[in-house]
Structures are given as structure tokens and as C-alpha cells.
CSV table of C-alpha atoms in Angstrom, one decimal:
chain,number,residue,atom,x,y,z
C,449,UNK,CA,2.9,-6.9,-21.9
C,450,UNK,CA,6.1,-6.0,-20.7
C,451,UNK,CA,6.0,-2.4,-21.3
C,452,UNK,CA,2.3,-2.3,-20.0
C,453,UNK,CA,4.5,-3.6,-16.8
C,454,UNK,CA,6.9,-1.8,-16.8
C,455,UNK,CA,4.8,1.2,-17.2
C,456,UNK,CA,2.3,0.3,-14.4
C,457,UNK,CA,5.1,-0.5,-11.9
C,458,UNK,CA,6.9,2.5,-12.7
C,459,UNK,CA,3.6,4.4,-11.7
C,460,UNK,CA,2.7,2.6,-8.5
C,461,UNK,CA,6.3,3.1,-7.9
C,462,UNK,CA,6.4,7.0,-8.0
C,463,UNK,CA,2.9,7.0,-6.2
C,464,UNK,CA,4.2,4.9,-3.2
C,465,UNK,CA,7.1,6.6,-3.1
C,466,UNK,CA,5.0,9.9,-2.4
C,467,UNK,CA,3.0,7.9,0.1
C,468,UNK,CA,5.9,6.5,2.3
C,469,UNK,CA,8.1,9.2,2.1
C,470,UNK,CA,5.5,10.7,4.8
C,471,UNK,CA,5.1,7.7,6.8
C,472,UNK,CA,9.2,7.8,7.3
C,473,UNK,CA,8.8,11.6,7.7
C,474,UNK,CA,6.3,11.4,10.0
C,475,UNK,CA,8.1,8.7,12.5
C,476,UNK,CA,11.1,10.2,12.4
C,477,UNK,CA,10.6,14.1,12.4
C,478,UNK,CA,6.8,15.4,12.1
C,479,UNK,CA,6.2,14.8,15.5
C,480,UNK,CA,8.4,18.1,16.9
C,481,UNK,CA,8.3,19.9,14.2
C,482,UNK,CA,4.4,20.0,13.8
C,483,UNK,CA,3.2,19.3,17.4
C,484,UNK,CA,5.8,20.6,19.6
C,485,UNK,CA,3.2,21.5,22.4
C,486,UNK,CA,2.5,17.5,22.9
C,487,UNK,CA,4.9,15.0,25.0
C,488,UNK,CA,7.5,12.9,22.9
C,489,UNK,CA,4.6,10.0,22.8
C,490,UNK,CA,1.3,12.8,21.8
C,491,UNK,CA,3.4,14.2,19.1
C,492,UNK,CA,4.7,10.5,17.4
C,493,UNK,CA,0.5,9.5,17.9
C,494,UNK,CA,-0.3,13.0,16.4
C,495,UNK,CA,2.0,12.3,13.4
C,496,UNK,CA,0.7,8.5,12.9
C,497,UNK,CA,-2.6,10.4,13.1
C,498,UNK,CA,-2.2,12.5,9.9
C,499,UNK,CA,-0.4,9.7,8.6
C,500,UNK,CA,-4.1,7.5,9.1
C,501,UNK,CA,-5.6,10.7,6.9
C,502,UNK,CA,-4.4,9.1,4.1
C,503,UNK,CA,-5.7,5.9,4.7
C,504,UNK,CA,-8.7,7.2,5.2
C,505,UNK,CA,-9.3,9.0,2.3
C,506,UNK,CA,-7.9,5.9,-0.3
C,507,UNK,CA,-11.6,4.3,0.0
C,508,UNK,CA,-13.0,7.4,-0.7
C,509,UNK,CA,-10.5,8.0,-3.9
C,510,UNK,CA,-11.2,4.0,-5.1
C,511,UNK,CA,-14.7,5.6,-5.2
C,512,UNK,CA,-14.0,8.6,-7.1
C,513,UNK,CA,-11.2,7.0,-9.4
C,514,UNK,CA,-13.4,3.3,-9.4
C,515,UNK,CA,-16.4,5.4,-11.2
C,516,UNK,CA,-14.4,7.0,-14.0
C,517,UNK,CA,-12.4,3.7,-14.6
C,518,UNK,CA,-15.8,1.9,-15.1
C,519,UNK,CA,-17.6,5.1,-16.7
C,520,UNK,CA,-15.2,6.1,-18.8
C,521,UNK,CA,-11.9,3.9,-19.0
C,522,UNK,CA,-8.7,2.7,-17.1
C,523,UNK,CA,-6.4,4.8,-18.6
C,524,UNK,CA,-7.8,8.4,-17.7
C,525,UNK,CA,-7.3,7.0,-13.9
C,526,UNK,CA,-3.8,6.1,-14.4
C,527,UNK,CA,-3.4,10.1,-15.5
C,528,UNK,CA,-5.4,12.1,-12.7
C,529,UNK,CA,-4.6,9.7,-9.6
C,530,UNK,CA,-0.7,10.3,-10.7
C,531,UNK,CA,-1.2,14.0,-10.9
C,532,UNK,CA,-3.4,14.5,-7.9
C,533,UNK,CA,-0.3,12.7,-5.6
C,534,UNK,CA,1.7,14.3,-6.8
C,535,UNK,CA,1.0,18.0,-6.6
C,536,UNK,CA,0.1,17.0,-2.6
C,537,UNK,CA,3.3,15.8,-2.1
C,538,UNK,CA,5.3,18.9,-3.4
C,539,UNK,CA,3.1,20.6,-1.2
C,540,UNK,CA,3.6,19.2,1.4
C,541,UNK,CA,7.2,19.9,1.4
C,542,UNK,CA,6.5,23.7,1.7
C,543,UNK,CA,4.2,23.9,4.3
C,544,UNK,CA,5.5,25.9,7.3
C,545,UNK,CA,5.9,24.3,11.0
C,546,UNK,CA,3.9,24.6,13.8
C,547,UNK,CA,6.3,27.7,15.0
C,548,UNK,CA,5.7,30.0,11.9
C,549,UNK,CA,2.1,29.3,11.4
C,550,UNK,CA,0.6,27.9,14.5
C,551,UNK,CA,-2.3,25.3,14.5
C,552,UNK,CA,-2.4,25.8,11.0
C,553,UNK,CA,0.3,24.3,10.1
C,554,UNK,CA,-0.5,20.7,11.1
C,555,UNK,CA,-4.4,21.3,9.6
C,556,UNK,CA,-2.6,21.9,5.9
C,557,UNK,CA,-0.2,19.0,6.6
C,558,UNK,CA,-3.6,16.5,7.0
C,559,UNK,CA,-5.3,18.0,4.1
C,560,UNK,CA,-2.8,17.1,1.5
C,561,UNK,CA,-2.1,14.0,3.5
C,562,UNK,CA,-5.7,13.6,2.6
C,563,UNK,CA,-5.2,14.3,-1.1
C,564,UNK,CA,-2.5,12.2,-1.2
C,565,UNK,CA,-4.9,9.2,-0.1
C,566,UNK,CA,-7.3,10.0,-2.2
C,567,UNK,CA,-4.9,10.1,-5.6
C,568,UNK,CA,-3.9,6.6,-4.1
C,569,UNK,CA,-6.7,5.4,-3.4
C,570,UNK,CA,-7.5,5.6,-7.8
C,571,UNK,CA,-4.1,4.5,-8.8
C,572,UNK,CA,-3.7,1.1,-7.5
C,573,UNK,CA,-7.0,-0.1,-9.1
C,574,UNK,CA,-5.9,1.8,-12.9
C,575,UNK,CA,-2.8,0.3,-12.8
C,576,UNK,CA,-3.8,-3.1,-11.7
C,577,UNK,CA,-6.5,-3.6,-14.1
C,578,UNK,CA,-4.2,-2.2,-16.7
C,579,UNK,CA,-2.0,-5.3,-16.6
C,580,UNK,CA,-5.1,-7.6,-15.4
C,581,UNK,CA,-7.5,-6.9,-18.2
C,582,UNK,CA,-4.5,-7.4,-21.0
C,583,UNK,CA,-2.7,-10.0,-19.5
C,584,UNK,CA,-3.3,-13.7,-20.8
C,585,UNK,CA,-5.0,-16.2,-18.0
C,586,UNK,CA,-2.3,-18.7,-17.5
C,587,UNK,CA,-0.2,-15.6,-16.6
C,588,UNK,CA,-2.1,-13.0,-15.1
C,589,UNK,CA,-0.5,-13.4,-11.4
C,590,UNK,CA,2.9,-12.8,-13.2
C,591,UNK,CA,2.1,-10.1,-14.9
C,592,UNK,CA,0.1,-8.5,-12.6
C,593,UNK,CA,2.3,-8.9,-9.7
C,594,UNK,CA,4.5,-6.1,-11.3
C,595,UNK,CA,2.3,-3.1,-10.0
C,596,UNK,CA,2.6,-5.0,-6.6
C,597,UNK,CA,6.4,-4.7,-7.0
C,598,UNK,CA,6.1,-0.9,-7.1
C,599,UNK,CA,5.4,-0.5,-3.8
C,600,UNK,CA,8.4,-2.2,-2.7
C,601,UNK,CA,11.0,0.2,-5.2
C,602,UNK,CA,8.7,3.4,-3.7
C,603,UNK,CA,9.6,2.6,-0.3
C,604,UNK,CA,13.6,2.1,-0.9
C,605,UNK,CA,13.9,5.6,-3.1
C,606,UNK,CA,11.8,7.1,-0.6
C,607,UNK,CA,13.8,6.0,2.6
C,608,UNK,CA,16.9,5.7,0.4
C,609,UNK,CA,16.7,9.3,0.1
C,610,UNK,CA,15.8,9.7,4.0
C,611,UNK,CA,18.6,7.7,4.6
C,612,UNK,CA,21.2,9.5,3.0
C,613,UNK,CA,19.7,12.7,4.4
C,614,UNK,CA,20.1,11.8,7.7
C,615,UNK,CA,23.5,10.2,7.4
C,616,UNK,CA,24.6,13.5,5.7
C,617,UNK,CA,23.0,16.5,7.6
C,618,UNK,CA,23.3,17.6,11.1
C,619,UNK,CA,20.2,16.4,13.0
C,620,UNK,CA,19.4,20.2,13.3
C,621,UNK,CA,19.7,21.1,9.1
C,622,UNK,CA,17.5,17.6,8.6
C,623,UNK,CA,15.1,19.2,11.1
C,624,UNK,CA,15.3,23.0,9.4
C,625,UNK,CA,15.3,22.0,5.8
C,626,UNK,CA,16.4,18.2,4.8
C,627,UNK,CA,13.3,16.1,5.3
C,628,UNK,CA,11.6,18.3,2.7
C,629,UNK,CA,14.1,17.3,-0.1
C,630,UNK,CA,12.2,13.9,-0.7
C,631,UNK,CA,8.9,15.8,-1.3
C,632,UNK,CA,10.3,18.7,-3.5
C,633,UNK,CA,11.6,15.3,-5.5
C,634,UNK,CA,8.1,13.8,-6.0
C,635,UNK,CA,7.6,16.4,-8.6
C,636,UNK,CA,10.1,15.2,-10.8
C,637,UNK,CA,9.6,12.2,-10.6
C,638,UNK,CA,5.2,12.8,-11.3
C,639,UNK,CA,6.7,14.1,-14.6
C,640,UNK,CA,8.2,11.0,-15.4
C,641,UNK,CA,5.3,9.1,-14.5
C,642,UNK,CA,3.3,10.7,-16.7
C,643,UNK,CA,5.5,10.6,-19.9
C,644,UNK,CA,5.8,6.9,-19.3
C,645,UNK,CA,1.8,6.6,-19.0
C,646,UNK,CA,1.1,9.0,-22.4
C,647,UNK,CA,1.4,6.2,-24.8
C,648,UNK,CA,-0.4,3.3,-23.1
C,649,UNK,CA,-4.1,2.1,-24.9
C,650,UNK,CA,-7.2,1.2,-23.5
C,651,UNK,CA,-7.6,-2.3,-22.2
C,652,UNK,CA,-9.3,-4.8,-24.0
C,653,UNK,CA,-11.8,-5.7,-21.9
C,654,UNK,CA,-13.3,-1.9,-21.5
C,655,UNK,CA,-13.5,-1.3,-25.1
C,656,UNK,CA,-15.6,-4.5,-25.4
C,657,UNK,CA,-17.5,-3.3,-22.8
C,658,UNK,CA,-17.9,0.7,-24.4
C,659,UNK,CA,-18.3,-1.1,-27.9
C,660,UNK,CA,-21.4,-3.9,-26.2
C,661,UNK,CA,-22.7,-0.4,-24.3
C,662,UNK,CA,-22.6,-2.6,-21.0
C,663,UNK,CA,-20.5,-0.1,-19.1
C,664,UNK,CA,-22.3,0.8,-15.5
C,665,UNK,CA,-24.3,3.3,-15.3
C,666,UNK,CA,-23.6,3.9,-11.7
C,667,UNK,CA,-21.0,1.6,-10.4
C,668,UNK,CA,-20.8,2.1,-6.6
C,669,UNK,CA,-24.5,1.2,-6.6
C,670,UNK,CA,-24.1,-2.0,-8.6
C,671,UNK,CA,-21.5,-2.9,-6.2
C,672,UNK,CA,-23.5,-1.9,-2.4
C,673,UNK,CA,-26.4,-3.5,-3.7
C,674,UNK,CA,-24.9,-6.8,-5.5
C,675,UNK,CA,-21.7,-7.5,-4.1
C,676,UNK,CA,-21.4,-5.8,-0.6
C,677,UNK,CA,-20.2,-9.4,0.9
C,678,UNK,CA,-17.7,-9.4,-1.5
C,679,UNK,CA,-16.5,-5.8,-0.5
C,680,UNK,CA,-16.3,-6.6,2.9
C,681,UNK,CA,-14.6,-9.8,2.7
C,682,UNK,CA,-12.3,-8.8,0.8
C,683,UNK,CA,-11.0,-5.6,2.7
C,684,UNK,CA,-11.0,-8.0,5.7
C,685,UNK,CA,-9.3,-10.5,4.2
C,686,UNK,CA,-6.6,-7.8,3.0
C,687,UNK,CA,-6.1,-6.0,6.1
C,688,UNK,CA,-3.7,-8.3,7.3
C,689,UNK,CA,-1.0,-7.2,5.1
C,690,UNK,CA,-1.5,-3.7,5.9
C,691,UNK,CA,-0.8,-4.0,9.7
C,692,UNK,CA,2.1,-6.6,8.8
C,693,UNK,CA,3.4,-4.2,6.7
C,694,UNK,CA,2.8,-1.0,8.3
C,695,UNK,CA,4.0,-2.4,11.4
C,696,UNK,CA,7.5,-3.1,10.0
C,697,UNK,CA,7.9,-0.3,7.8
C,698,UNK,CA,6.4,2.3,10.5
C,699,UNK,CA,5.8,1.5,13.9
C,700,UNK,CA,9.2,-0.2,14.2
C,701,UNK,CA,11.1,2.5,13.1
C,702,UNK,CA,9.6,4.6,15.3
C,703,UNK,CA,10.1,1.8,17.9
C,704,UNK,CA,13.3,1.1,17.3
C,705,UNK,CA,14.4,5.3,17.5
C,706,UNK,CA,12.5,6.0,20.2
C,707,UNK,CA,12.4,3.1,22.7
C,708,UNK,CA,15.3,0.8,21.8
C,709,UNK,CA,17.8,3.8,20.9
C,710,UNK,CA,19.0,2.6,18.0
C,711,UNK,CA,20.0,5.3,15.2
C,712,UNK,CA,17.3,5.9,12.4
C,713,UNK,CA,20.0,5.0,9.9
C,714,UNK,CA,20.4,1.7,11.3
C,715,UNK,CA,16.4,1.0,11.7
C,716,UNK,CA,16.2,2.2,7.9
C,717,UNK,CA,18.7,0.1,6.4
C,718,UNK,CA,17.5,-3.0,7.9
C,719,UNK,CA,14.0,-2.2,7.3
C,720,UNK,CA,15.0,-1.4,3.6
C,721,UNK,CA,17.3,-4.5,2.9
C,722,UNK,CA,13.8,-7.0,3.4
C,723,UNK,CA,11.5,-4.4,1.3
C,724,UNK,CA,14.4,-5.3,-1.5
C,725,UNK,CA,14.4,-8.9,-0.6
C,726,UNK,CA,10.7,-8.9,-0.6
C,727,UNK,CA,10.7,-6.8,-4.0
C,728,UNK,CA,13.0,-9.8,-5.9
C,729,UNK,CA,10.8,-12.1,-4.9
C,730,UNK,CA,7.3,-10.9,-5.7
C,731,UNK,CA,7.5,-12.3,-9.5
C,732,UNK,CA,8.8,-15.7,-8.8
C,733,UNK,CA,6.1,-16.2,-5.9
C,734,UNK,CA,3.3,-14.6,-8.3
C,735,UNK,CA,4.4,-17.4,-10.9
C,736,UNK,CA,2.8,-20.3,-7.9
C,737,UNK,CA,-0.2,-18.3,-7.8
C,738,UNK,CA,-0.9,-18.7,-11.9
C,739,UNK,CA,0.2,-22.6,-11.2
C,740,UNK,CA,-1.8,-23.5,-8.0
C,741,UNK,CA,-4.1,-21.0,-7.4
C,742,UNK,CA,-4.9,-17.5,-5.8
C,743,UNK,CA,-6.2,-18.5,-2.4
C,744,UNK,CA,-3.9,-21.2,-1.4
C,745,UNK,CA,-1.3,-18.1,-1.7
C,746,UNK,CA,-3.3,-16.0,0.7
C,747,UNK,CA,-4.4,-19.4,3.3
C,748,UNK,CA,-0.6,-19.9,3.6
C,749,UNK,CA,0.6,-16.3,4.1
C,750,UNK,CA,-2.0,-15.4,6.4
C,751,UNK,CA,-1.0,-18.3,8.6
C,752,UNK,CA,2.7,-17.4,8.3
C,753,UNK,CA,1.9,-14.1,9.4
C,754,UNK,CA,-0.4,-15.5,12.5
C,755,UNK,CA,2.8,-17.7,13.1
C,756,UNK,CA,5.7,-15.0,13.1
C,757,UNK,CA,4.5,-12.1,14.5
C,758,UNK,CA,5.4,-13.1,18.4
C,759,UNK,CA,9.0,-13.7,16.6
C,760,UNK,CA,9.1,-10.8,15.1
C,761,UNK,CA,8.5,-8.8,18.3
C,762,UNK,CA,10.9,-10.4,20.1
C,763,UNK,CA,14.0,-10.2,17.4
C,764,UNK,CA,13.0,-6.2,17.3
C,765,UNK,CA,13.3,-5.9,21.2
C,766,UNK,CA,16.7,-7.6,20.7
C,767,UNK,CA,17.8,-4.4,19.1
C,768,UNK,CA,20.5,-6.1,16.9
C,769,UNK,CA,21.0,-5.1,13.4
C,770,UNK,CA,21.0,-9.1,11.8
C,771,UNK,CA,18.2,-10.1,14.3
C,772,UNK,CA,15.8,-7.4,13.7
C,773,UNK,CA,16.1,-8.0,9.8
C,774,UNK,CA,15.3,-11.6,10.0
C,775,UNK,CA,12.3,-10.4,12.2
C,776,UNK,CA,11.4,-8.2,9.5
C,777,UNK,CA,12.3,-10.5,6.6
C,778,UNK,CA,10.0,-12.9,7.6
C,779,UNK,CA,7.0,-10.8,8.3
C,780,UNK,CA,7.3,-9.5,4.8
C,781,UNK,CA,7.9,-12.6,3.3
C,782,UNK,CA,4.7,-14.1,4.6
C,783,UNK,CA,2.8,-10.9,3.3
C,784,UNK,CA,3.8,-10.9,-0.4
C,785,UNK,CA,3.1,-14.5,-0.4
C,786,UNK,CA,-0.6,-13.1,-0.2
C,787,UNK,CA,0.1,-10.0,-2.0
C,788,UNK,CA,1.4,-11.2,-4.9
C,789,UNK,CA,-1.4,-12.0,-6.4
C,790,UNK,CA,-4.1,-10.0,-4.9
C,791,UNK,CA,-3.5,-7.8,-8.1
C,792,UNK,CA,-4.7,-10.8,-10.2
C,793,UNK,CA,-7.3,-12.2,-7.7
C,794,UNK,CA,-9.3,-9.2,-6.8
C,795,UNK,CA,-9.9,-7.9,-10.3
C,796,UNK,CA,-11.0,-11.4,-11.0
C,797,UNK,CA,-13.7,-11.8,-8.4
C,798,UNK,CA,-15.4,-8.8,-9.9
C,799,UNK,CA,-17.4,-8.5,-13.0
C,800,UNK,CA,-15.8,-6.5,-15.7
C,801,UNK,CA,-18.6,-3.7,-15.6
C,802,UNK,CA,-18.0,-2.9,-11.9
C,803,UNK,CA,-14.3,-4.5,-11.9
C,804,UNK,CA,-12.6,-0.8,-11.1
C,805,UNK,CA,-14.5,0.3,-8.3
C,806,UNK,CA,-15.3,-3.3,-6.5
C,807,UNK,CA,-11.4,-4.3,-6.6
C,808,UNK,CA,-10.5,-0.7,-5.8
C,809,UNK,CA,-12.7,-0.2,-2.8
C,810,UNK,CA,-12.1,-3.4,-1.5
C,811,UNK,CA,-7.9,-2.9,-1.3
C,812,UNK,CA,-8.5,0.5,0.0
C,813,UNK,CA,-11.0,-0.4,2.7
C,814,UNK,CA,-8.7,-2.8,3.8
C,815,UNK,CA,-5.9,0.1,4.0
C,816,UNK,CA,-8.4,1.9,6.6
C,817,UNK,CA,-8.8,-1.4,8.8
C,818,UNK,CA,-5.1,-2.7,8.7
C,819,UNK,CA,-2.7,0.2,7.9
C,820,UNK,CA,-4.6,3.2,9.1
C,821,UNK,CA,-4.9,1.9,12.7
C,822,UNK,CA,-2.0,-0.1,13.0
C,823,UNK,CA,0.6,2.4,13.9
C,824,UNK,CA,-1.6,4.4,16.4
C,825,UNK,CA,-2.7,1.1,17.9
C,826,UNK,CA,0.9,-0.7,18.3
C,827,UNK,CA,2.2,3.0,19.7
C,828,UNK,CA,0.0,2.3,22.6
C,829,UNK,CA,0.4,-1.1,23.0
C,830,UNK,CA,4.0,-1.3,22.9
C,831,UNK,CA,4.1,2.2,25.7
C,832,UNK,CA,5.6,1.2,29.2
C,833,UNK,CA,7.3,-1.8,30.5
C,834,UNK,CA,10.6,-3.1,29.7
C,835,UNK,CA,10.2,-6.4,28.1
C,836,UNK,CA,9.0,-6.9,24.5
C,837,UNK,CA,5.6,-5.3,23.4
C,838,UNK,CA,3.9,-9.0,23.3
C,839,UNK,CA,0.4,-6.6,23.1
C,840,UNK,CA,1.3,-5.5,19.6
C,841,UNK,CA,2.2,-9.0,19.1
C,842,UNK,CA,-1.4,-10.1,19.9
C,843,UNK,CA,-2.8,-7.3,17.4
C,844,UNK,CA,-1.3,-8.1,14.6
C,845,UNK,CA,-1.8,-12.1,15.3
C,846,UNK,CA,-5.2,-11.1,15.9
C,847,UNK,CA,-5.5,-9.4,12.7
C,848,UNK,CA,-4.1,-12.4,10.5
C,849,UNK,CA,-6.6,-14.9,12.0
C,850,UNK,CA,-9.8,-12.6,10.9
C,851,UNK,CA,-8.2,-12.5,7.4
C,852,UNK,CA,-7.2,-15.9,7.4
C,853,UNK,CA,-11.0,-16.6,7.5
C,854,UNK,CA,-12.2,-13.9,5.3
C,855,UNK,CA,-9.8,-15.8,2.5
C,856,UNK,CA,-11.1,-19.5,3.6
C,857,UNK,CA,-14.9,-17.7,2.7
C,858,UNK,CA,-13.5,-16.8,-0.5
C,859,UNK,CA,-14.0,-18.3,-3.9
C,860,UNK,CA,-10.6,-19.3,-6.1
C,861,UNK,CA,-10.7,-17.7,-9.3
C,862,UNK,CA,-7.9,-19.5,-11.6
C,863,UNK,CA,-9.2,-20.1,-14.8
C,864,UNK,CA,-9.7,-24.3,-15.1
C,865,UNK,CA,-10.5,-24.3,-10.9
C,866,UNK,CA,-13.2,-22.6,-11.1
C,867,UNK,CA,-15.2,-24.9,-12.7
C,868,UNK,CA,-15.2,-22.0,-15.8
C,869,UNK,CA,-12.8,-22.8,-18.3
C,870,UNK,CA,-11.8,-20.4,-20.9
C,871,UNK,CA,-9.6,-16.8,-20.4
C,872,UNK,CA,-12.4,-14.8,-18.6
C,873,UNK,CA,-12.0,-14.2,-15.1
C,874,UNK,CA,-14.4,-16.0,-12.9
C,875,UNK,CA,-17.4,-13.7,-11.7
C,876,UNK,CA,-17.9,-14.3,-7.8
């Protein structure tokens, strides 16, 4: 189990590393570079718009990804989403700005923004179910909570590296050549991904499945025509943790550049210092999930988020290093108390047949509704006046109270309070 962990979070890891690395590019520097034509606040939207590209395309890639995983194994997902990412992400680093090659430029940076959502959109649902489906029941929150901490080591190497960039260019060699260092390394670091994932076997689970010849037919249909209320509830239920997160890890450095003048190295390093804090944490809250249940978890961190998001606001207006990392601390706090075990619960609420593309689609969708939107929408909320942006306050309380009773429609899934005993997920 531990080096199926290890290998998953390495993976999620490298793949979120690829996927942040333009979320900090793209509030920091995309905006002039690719839409020089637009004012200060058009180009930062127009950025945050091919950032949303990605989010868009990560249903559409659970799709894709969800129908080999079912069809034809978890492991051959954990391969091709990894490669796909990756190759976009290089890419990405060589495309030419808006002054060499015109409109063109900004159309080939939201393709392989696209791309780069759709390899994501496969990966989270292979690597999940890898630790899920070979993890035992009385421990399947821990272990599968270590995918979930990948996301959290992507984000510090990928503004790690930002960070040192723009502490040690010139603002004018970052904007010529530096940003693009982060996506040259997303090569390298594909490679290693894909060493560490050559060994891994089959789960369990899937060979029963291939052995029993039970394995969907067509699984995307199974899951529109059988569990479409489960799809939906759960990407609603999820979105909250994408706006929370997105919020803090996006629109407040752009925020906090932009609006409130501080420097981007001070904005990064307190943004970073609660991903880490969030990142230690993830096991030790996964652990209450295997002990008291999956949804308690998500009841309580949906209602810390509806509870801390006009505090958050206001200790990021304060524009004080200490203050704005409490702000952020909290709000991340209060979504891994949810997202720690969303890598346990949502494979579980899913049949085993359909369990790749129901889990996957229903994360993915809740990307589009919380994380895709989130950065556009708080931009424009948080534009004019002088006070703190209470509007983008309101969103993203807004948000939490529509998951919050997405989760409270939800079924628990712990094996023995379920009313199921036994090591078998519970089939919702």
C-alpha cells in the first residue's frame, strides 16, 4: 500500500503541478504578454478565461479516461492522462506571444490549456481508484487521502519555482523568457512519473470484474441513465472546494498584485506556507474520516467554509503578510476537511463496473461549476470601490451553502454505517 501511495501521489503531484503552474502564470504574467490590446482588467479576465479552458475540458477527459478505466483497466489511465499533460505543458512553454504571432498566439495557448484539462480530467479518477480499490475498508480514507495530498506538493514546486523566478530575474527577463522555465520542467518531471507508474499491477477489484466478465459495456450510459442524481449531487456537492481553493490560490494573488500592491513574492509565499500546512494535515484528518465517517467530514467543512469566507475577505484587504495567511489558512483548512476523503467517498458511492467514470465525472464536473468560474466571477465582483470585495465574499458563501446541502442529500458510505457490513464499498 505504501508504494501504491507513494506512486499515486507522486503522479497527481506532477499532473497538478502542470495544472497550477498556469493558473500562477496566468495571474501573474499571461495577461500582457498574450492580450496586450485589452485594459489591465480585459487581459487578467482573458487569462482566467483560458485558465477556465481547462476546467472545462476535465469532464470531458473523466469521460474519455472514465471509459478505458472501466473498459479496459485503471492502470492504462494512470499512463496516457500523465503523458497527454504533460506534452501540453512543454508546449505551452514554447508558444510565441501575442507580438510575434498575433491572435494566434492566445488560440494555441487555450488549446493545450484544453489538453491539459483533459489529461486531468483522467488522472485523478486512475489514481484514486488505484489506492481505493486496493486499500483495506477500515483504512481507505488514509490511504486514499494520499492522491489528495498531490495536489498540495504540485502547487508549492509549481509556485516554488515561480517564486524563485521572480525573486531572481528582472521583471523584464521573467516577462521575455523566465515564466517558461516551469513548463520546459514539466517534461522532466512526466518522465519520472512515468518510471514510477511502470511497475504498478491492476487493482483487485477490476480483475474480478474482467475475470466475472461484468465490466460495462458502455459506461457513460450506465451512469446518465442509472445514476445521473448521483452525478449531479455530487459535482455540486464538490464545487465548493474548488471556488475555496481557487479563490485563494488564484484570484487572491491576482488580488493581492494588482489591487492591494503587494509584491507577487510576498502573495506567493503566504499563499504557499497554508498549501503546506494544508498538505501535513490531509492524512491525519483523512484518518477521522475512516473512524466517524465520510459525510460528517464534508457537513463540517462545508459549514466552515460558509463561516470563514467574510473573514477571509477581510484579512486579504488588510494587505499584511501574517493576516492574509491566517485568512488563507483557514479557508484551506475547512476544504481539506472535505477533501480528504472525497478520494475514498466518491469511489464508494459508485458501483465497481461504472466506479471510473461516475467518480471521475462527478469531481470534474464539479471543477467546471466551482473552479472554472470562480476566478472570472470574483475578478468582477471584487472591481471598484475601496473597501473589501464583500461581493466575492457572498459567492463563495453562496457556493458552500448549495454544497452543504448536496452532502446532507448524500448517503454515508463507511463500511458498518451503512447498514452493509463487510469490505465492499457501499453501492448508492
Amino acid at each position: 500500500m505504501a508504494r501504491l501511495a507513494a506512486a499515486s501521489l507522486v503522479g497527481t503531484a506532477i499532473e497538478f503541478f502542470d495544472f497550477f503552474v498556469y493558473g500562477t502564470a496566468a495571474a501573474l504574467v499571461l495577461g500582457p504578454l498574450f492580450f496586450p490590446t485589452f485594459s489591465p482588467l480585459a487581459g487578467t479576465l482573458a487569462a482566467f478565461g483560458t485558465f477556465a479552458a481547462g476546467f472545462l475540458a476535465r469532464p470531458l477527459g473523466s469521460v474519455l479516461f472514465g471509459h478505458v478505466g472501466d473498459r479496459y483497466g485503471r492502470r492504462p489511465v494512470l499512463f496516457a492522462s500523465l503523458l497527454l499533460t504533460g506534452c501540453a505543458t512543454v508546449a505551452v512553454g514554447f508558444v510565441p506571444t501575442y507580438a510575434t504571432l498575433g491572435i494566434a498566439a492566445p488560440a494555441l495557448l487555450l488549446a493545450l490549456r484544453f489538453l491539459q484539462g483533459l489529461g486531468l480530467g483522467g488522472e485523478w479518477g486512475g489514481a484514486v481508484l488505484l489506492t481505493a480499490e486496493h486499500a483495506p475498508a477500515n483504512r481507505r480514507a488514509l490511504w486514499s487521502s494520499f492522491p489528495q495530498i498531490g495536489p498540495s506538493i504540485g502547487f508549492l514546486l509549481a509556485n516554488g519555482v515561480m517564486l524563485a523566478l521572480t525573486a531572481g530575474l528582472s521583471d523584464a527577463d521573467f516577462r521575455s523568457w523566465g515564466w517558461r522555465v516551469p513548463f520546459w520542467a514539466a517534461g522532466l518531471l512526466a518522465l519520472v512519473g512515468l518510471l514510477l507508474r511502470s511497475s504498478l499491477a491492476e487493482t483487485p477489484q477490476f480483475e474480478e470484474l474482467s475475470a466475472s466478465g461484468r465490466r460495462a459495456g458502455a459506461p457513460l450510459a450506465e451512469i446518465v441513465r442509472d445514476h445521473w442524481r448521483l452525478v449531479l449531487l455530487t459535482a455540486g456537492a464538490l464545487a465548493v472546494g474548488y471556488a475555496v481553493f481557487y479563490s485563494v490560490s488564484t484570484w487572491a494573488l491576482a488580488y493581492g498584485t494588482e489591487r492591494l500592491g503587494v509584491s507577487s513574492t510576498v502573495m506567493l509565499a503566504c499563499v504557499m506556507a497554508a498549501v503546506a500546512v494544508m498538505g501535513v494535515v490531509t492524512p491525519f484528518v483523512a484518518l477521522l474520516g475512516d473512524r466517524w465517517g465520510r459525510r460528517p467530514l464534508c457537513l463540517a467543512g462545508c459549514a466552515a467554509s460558509a463561516l470563514w469566507m467574510f473573514p477571509m475577505v477581510a484579512l486579504l484587504h488588510t494587505a499584511r503578510p501574517p493576516l492574509m495567511f491566517l485568512g488563507f489558512l483557514g479557508s484551506l483548512l475547512a476544504f481539506i476537511t472535505m477533501f480528504s476523503v472525497v478520494a475514498a467517498y466518491l469511489p464508494e458511492l459508485y458501483e465497481p463496473r461504472v466506479r471510473c467514470t461516475g467518480a471521475a465525472v462527478g469531481y470534474n464536473l464539479a471543477g467546471v461549476l466551482g473552479g472554472a468560474l470562480t476566478p472570472l466571477v470574483a475578478t468582477t465582483l471584487s472591481e471598484g470601490g475601496s473597501g473589501p470585495p464583500w461581493g466575492v465574499a457572498a459567492y463563495l458563501t453562496l457556493v458552500a451553502l448549495v454544497s452543504l446541502g448536496c452532502f446532507a442529500l448524500l448517503p454515508e458510505t463507511l463500511p458498518g454505517r451503512t447498514g452493509e457490513p463487510g469490505p465492499e464499498p457501499a453501492t448508492a
